[in-house]
PDB file of C-alpha atoms in Angstrom:
ATOM      1  CA  MET O  75       0.006  -0.037   0.010  1.00 56.00           C
ATOM      2  CA  GLN O  76       1.319   3.476  -0.987  1.00 59.00           C
ATOM      3  CA  PHE O  77       1.922   5.856   1.879  1.00 64.00           C
ATOM      4  CA  THR O  78       1.144   9.519   1.371  1.00 68.00           C
ATOM      5  CA  LEU O  79       2.060  12.364   3.758  1.00 69.00           C
ATOM      6  CA  ASP O  80      -0.782  14.130   5.295  1.00 74.00           C
ATOM      7  CA  PRO O  81      -0.523  17.864   4.279  1.00 75.00           C
ATOM      8  CA  ASP O  82      -1.954  18.836   7.789  1.00 79.00           C
ATOM      9  CA  LEU O  83       0.782  16.906   9.637  1.00 88.00           C
ATOM     10  CA  PRO O  84       2.586  19.140  12.123  1.00 90.00           C
ATOM     11  CA  ARG O  85       6.275  19.603  11.242  1.00 90.00           C
ATOM     12  CA  ALA O  86       7.315  18.117  14.568  1.00 91.00           C
ATOM     13  CA  LEU O  87       5.782  14.791  13.538  1.00 94.00           C
ATOM     14  CA  ALA O  88       7.855  14.400  10.272  1.00 92.00           C
ATOM     15  CA  PRO O  89      10.454  11.868  11.784  1.00 93.00           C
ATOM     16  CA  LEU O  90       7.480   9.686  12.949  1.00 96.00           C
ATOM     17  CA  ALA O  91       5.174  10.112   9.817  1.00 95.00           C
ATOM     18  CA  TRP O  92       6.003   6.697   8.447  1.00 96.00           C
ATOM     19  CA  LEU O  93       4.164   4.991  11.420  1.00 97.00           C
ATOM     20  CA  ILE O  94       0.853   6.680  10.635  1.00 96.00           C
ATOM     21  CA  GLY O  95      -1.789   4.368   9.383  1.00 96.00           C
ATOM     22  CA  ARG O  96      -3.227   0.864  10.164  1.00 98.00           C
ATOM     23  CA  TRP O  97      -0.887  -2.266  10.227  1.00 98.00           C
ATOM     24  CA  GLU O  98      -1.575  -5.909  10.439  1.00 98.00           C
ATOM     25  CA  GLY O  99       0.711  -8.895  10.771  1.00 98.00           C
ATOM     26  CA  ALA O 100       2.176 -11.636  12.999  1.00 98.00           C
ATOM     27  CA  GLY O 101       4.928 -12.253  15.325  1.00 98.00           C
ATOM     28  CA  VAL O 102       6.591 -14.466  17.895  1.00 98.00           C
ATOM     29  CA  VAL O 103       6.325 -14.234  21.694  1.00 97.00           C
ATOM     30  CA  GLY O 104       8.683 -16.088  24.036  1.00 97.00           C
ATOM     31  CA  TYR O 105      10.248 -15.833  27.408  1.00 97.00           C
ATOM     32  CA  PRO O 106      11.930 -18.279  29.886  1.00 96.00           C
ATOM     33  CA  THR O 107       8.707 -18.149  31.898  1.00 95.00           C
ATOM     34  CA  ILE O 108       6.246 -18.810  29.063  1.00 94.00           C
ATOM     35  CA  GLU O 109       5.918 -21.160  26.144  1.00 93.00           C
ATOM     36  CA  SER O 110       6.787 -19.626  22.745  1.00 96.00           C
ATOM     37  CA  ALA O 111       3.871 -18.978  20.476  1.00 97.00           C
ATOM     38  CA  ASN O 112       2.804 -17.050  17.429  1.00 98.00           C
ATOM     39  CA  PHE O 113       0.621 -14.009  17.629  1.00 98.00           C
ATOM     40  CA  GLY O 114      -1.456 -11.715  15.370  1.00 98.00           C
ATOM     41  CA  GLN O 115      -1.253  -7.934  15.674  1.00 98.00           C
ATOM     42  CA  GLU O 116      -3.147  -4.898  14.531  1.00 98.00           C
ATOM     43  CA  ILE O 117      -1.661  -1.392  15.204  1.00 98.00           C
ATOM     44  CA  GLU O 118      -3.390   1.893  14.415  1.00 98.00           C
ATOM     45  CA  VAL O 119      -1.404   5.143  14.453  1.00 98.00           C
ATOM     46  CA  THR O 120      -3.262   8.431  14.073  1.00 96.00           C
ATOM     47  CA  HIS O 121      -2.830  12.190  14.650  1.00 95.00           C
ATOM     48  CA  ASP O 122      -5.332  14.910  15.120  1.00 94.00           C
ATOM     49  CA  GLY O 123      -3.239  17.823  14.062  1.00 92.00           C
ATOM     50  CA  ARG O 124      -1.392  18.257  17.430  1.00 94.00           C
ATOM     51  CA  PRO O 125       2.335  17.362  17.700  1.00 95.00           C
ATOM     52  CA  PHE O 126       1.840  13.772  18.962  1.00 97.00           C
ATOM     53  CA  LEU O 127       0.688  10.513  17.565  1.00 98.00           C
ATOM     54  CA  GLU O 128      -1.908   8.270  19.182  1.00 98.00           C
ATOM     55  CA  TRP O 129      -1.059   4.430  19.303  1.00 98.00           C
ATOM     56  CA  HIS O 130      -3.393   1.577  19.663  1.00 98.00           C
ATOM     57  CA  SER O 131      -2.131  -2.028  19.443  1.00 98.00           C
ATOM     58  CA  ARG O 132      -4.077  -5.205  19.826  1.00 98.00           C
ATOM     59  CA  THR O 133      -2.640  -8.791  19.777  1.00 98.00           C
ATOM     60  CA  TRP O 134      -4.123 -12.236  19.914  1.00 98.00           C
ATOM     61  CA  LEU O 135      -2.734 -15.740  20.239  1.00 98.00           C
ATOM     62  CA  LEU O 136      -2.624 -17.763  16.939  1.00 98.00           C
ATOM     63  CA  ASP O 137      -2.934 -21.511  16.743  1.00 96.00           C
ATOM     64  CA  GLU O 138      -0.674 -23.566  14.351  1.00 93.00           C
ATOM     65  CA  ALA O 139      -3.042 -22.850  11.425  1.00 94.00           C
ATOM     66  CA  GLY O 140      -2.926 -19.082  11.986  1.00 94.00           C
ATOM     67  CA  THR O 141      -6.463 -18.885  13.505  1.00 96.00           C
ATOM     68  CA  LYS O 142      -7.177 -16.529  16.249  1.00 96.00           C
ATOM     69  CA  VAL O 143      -7.492 -18.280  19.615  1.00 97.00           C
ATOM     70  CA  ARG O 144      -7.894 -15.459  22.149  1.00 97.00           C
ATOM     71  CA  PRO O 145      -6.797 -11.901  22.878  1.00 97.00           C
ATOM     72  CA  LEU O 146      -3.278 -11.380  24.286  1.00 97.00           C
ATOM     73  CA  ALA O 147      -2.177  -7.710  24.945  1.00 97.00           C
ATOM     74  CA  THR O 148      -3.572  -4.230  24.336  1.00 98.00           C
ATOM     75  CA  GLU O 149      -1.610  -1.003  24.402  1.00 98.00           C
ATOM     76  CA  LEU O 150      -2.931   2.585  24.258  1.00 98.00           C
ATOM     77  CA  GLY O 151      -0.466   5.378  24.144  1.00 98.00           C
ATOM     78  CA  PHE O 152       1.248   8.411  22.624  1.00 98.00           C
ATOM     79  CA  TRP O 153       4.423   9.144  20.644  1.00 98.00           C
ATOM     80  CA  ARG O 154       5.962  12.484  21.420  1.00 98.00           C
ATOM     81  CA  PRO O 155       8.850  13.813  19.312  1.00 97.00           C
ATOM     82  CA  PHE O 156      11.284  16.357  20.401  1.00 95.00           C
ATOM     83  CA  GLU O 157      14.405  18.188  19.004  1.00 89.00           C
ATOM     84  CA  ASP O 158      17.365  16.337  17.674  1.00 91.00           C
ATOM     85  CA  GLY O 159      15.397  13.103  16.973  1.00 94.00           C
ATOM     86  CA  GLU O 160      14.535  12.437  20.573  1.00 97.00           C
ATOM     87  CA  VAL O 161      11.226  10.733  21.144  1.00 98.00           C
ATOM     88  CA  GLU O 162       8.944   9.476  23.895  1.00 98.00           C
ATOM     89  CA  LEU O 163       6.493   6.598  23.864  1.00 98.00           C
ATOM     90  CA  LEU O 164       4.004   6.639  26.675  1.00 98.00           C
ATOM     91  CA  LEU O 165       2.079   3.282  26.869  1.00 98.00           C
ATOM     92  CA  THR O 166      -0.781   2.084  29.094  1.00 98.00           C
ATOM     93  CA  HIS O 167      -1.804  -1.604  29.523  1.00 98.00           C
ATOM     94  CA  PRO O 168      -4.977  -2.909  30.977  1.00 98.00           C
ATOM     95  CA  THR O 169      -2.905  -5.309  33.157  1.00 97.00           C
ATOM     96  CA  GLY O 170      -2.014  -2.401  35.436  1.00 98.00           C
ATOM     97  CA  ILE O 171       1.297  -1.293  33.816  1.00 98.00           C
ATOM     98  CA  VAL O 172       2.235   2.195  32.558  1.00 98.00           C
ATOM     99  CA  GLU O 173       5.581   2.641  30.639  1.00 98.00           C
ATOM    100  CA  LEU O 174       7.481   5.613  29.539  1.00 98.00           C
ATOM    101  CA  TYR O 175      10.021   4.931  26.775  1.00 98.00           C
ATOM    102  CA  TYR O 176      12.722   7.330  25.607  1.00 98.00           C
ATOM    103  CA  GLY O 177      14.989   7.131  22.642  1.00 98.00           C
ATOM    104  CA  LYS O 178      15.918   8.283  19.214  1.00 97.00           C
ATOM    105  CA  ALA O 179      14.118   8.444  15.868  1.00 96.00           C
ATOM    106  CA  GLU O 180      16.142   8.182  12.762  1.00 93.00           C
ATOM    107  CA  PRO O 181      14.758   7.874   9.229  1.00 90.00           C
ATOM    108  CA  ALA O 182      12.667   4.702   9.340  1.00 94.00           C
ATOM    109  CA  LYS O 183      14.112   3.581  12.590  1.00 97.00           C
ATOM    110  CA  ILE O 184      13.253   4.142  16.262  1.00 98.00           C
ATOM    111  CA  GLU O 185      15.182   2.798  19.311  1.00 98.00           C
ATOM    112  CA  LEU O 186      13.700   3.158  22.731  1.00 98.00           C
ATOM    113  CA  ARG O 187      14.494   2.184  26.320  1.00 98.00           C
ATOM    114  CA  THR O 188      12.167   2.432  29.311  1.00 97.00           C
ATOM    115  CA  ASP O 189      12.776   5.470  31.340  1.00 96.00           C
ATOM    116  CA  GLY O 190      10.107   4.559  33.810  1.00 97.00           C
ATOM    117  CA  VAL O 191       7.712   1.683  34.731  1.00 97.00           C
ATOM    118  CA  LEU O 192       4.769   1.987  37.018  1.00 98.00           C
ATOM    119  CA  ARG O 193       2.885  -1.102  38.230  1.00 97.00           C
ATOM    120  CA  SER O 194      -0.263  -1.510  40.215  1.00 97.00           C
ATOM    121  CA  PRO O 195      -0.046  -3.776  43.261  1.00 97.00           C
ATOM    122  CA  GLN O 196      -1.858  -6.551  41.282  1.00 97.00           C
ATOM    123  CA  ALA O 197       0.380  -6.220  38.099  1.00 97.00           C
ATOM    124  CA  LYS O 198       2.982  -8.883  37.257  1.00 95.00           C
ATOM    125  CA  GLU O 199       6.570  -7.837  37.985  1.00 96.00           C
ATOM    126  CA  TYR O 200       7.885  -5.959  35.018  1.00 97.00           C
ATOM    127  CA  ASN O 201      10.998  -3.833  35.381  1.00 97.00           C
ATOM    128  CA  ALA O 202      12.400  -2.634  32.081  1.00 98.00           C
ATOM    129  CA  GLY O 203      12.157  -2.955  28.317  1.00 98.00           C
ATOM    130  CA  THR O 204      13.747  -1.928  25.050  1.00 98.00           C
ATOM    131  CA  ARG O 205      11.971  -1.592  21.729  1.00 98.00           C
ATOM    132  CA  LEU O 206      13.173  -1.151  18.195  1.00 98.00           C
ATOM    133  CA  TYR O 207      10.878  -0.138  15.372  1.00 98.00           C
ATOM    134  CA  GLY O 208      11.803   0.013  11.704  1.00 98.00           C
ATOM    135  CA  LEU O 209      10.452   0.441   8.204  1.00 97.00           C
ATOM    136  CA  VAL O 210      11.954  -2.362   6.158  1.00 97.00           C
ATOM    137  CA  ASN O 211      10.668  -3.009   2.610  1.00 96.00           C
ATOM    138  CA  SER O 212       7.531  -1.050   3.381  1.00 95.00           C
ATOM    139  CA  ASN O 213       6.699  -3.256   6.295  1.00 98.00           C
ATOM    140  CA  LEU O 214       6.777  -2.334  10.056  1.00 98.00           C
ATOM    141  CA  MET O 215       9.145  -4.663  11.961  1.00 98.00           C
ATOM    142  CA  TRP O 216       9.625  -4.293  15.588  1.00 98.00           C
ATOM    143  CA  ALA O 217      11.228  -6.267  18.554  1.00 98.00           C
ATOM    144  CA  MET O 218      11.011  -5.910  22.235  1.00 98.00           C
ATOM    145  CA  ASP O 219      13.331  -7.050  24.921  1.00 98.00           C
ATOM    146  CA  MET O 220      12.009  -7.305  28.533  1.00 98.00           C
ATOM    147  CA  ALA O 221      13.211  -7.720  32.181  1.00 98.00           C
ATOM    148  CA  ALA O 222      10.466  -9.195  34.221  1.00 97.00           C
ATOM    149  CA  VAL O 223       9.536 -11.883  36.784  1.00 96.00           C
ATOM    150  CA  GLY O 224      13.059 -12.294  37.990  1.00 96.00           C
ATOM    151  CA  GLN O 225      14.630 -12.552  34.536  1.00 97.00           C
ATOM    152  CA  PRO O 226      17.263 -10.100  33.045  1.00 97.00           C
ATOM    153  CA  LEU O 227      16.588  -8.038  30.083  1.00 98.00           C
ATOM    154  CA  GLN O 228      16.254 -10.447  27.096  1.00 98.00           C
ATOM    155  CA  SER O 229      14.169 -11.058  23.914  1.00 97.00           C
ATOM    156  CA  HIS O 230      10.460 -11.237  24.326  1.00 98.00           C
ATOM    157  CA  LEU O 231       8.547 -10.284  21.116  1.00 97.00           C
ATOM    158  CA  SER O 232       9.107  -9.454  17.528  1.00 98.00           C
ATOM    159  CA  ALA O 233       6.734  -9.028  14.571  1.00 98.00           C
ATOM    160  CA  GLU O 234       6.318  -7.929  10.964  1.00 98.00           C
ATOM    161  CA  LEU O 235       3.304  -5.936   9.939  1.00 98.00           C
ATOM    162  CA  LYS O 236       2.056  -4.658   6.510  1.00 98.00           C
ATOM    163  CA  ARG O 237       0.322  -1.313   6.026  1.00 97.00           C
ATOM    164  CA  VAL O 238      -3.351  -1.996   5.362  1.00 97.00           C
ATOM    165  CA  GLY O 239      -4.751   1.590   5.696  1.00 93.00           C
TER     166      GLY O 239
END
């Protein structure tokens, strides 16, 4: 699908403009404390004319045939760009976790590390994360490393999504 730049896009959002749209695809989840599995994902990134992007991600477990089994994770948040390619990603999860990521945006690449994690008393232990997003051959590819439940920072998720809107 061809990407066209919105003429009303605030100048500050230019380094993140390639994220705007609706994306669908699949990935792999794994961690020492869980069984590895495939997941489906849909991400919608929008803007309303102000200098931030709105982020909504939904994932679901896939069986071996690629059929949806059940919902997995939901993320709601905002991308906030700053001078010199610096960027924040603020994420909330219905599991009682709020994350603040901070990092750098380069053309078609964003590298982030948690600057802060807030957990409710009922949330699972989650201490830190890193995320890498890239536009590769017109696809959104991303990976996440996580430190949680007594484990050090290590690979947790990765996916490849195609722009569908």
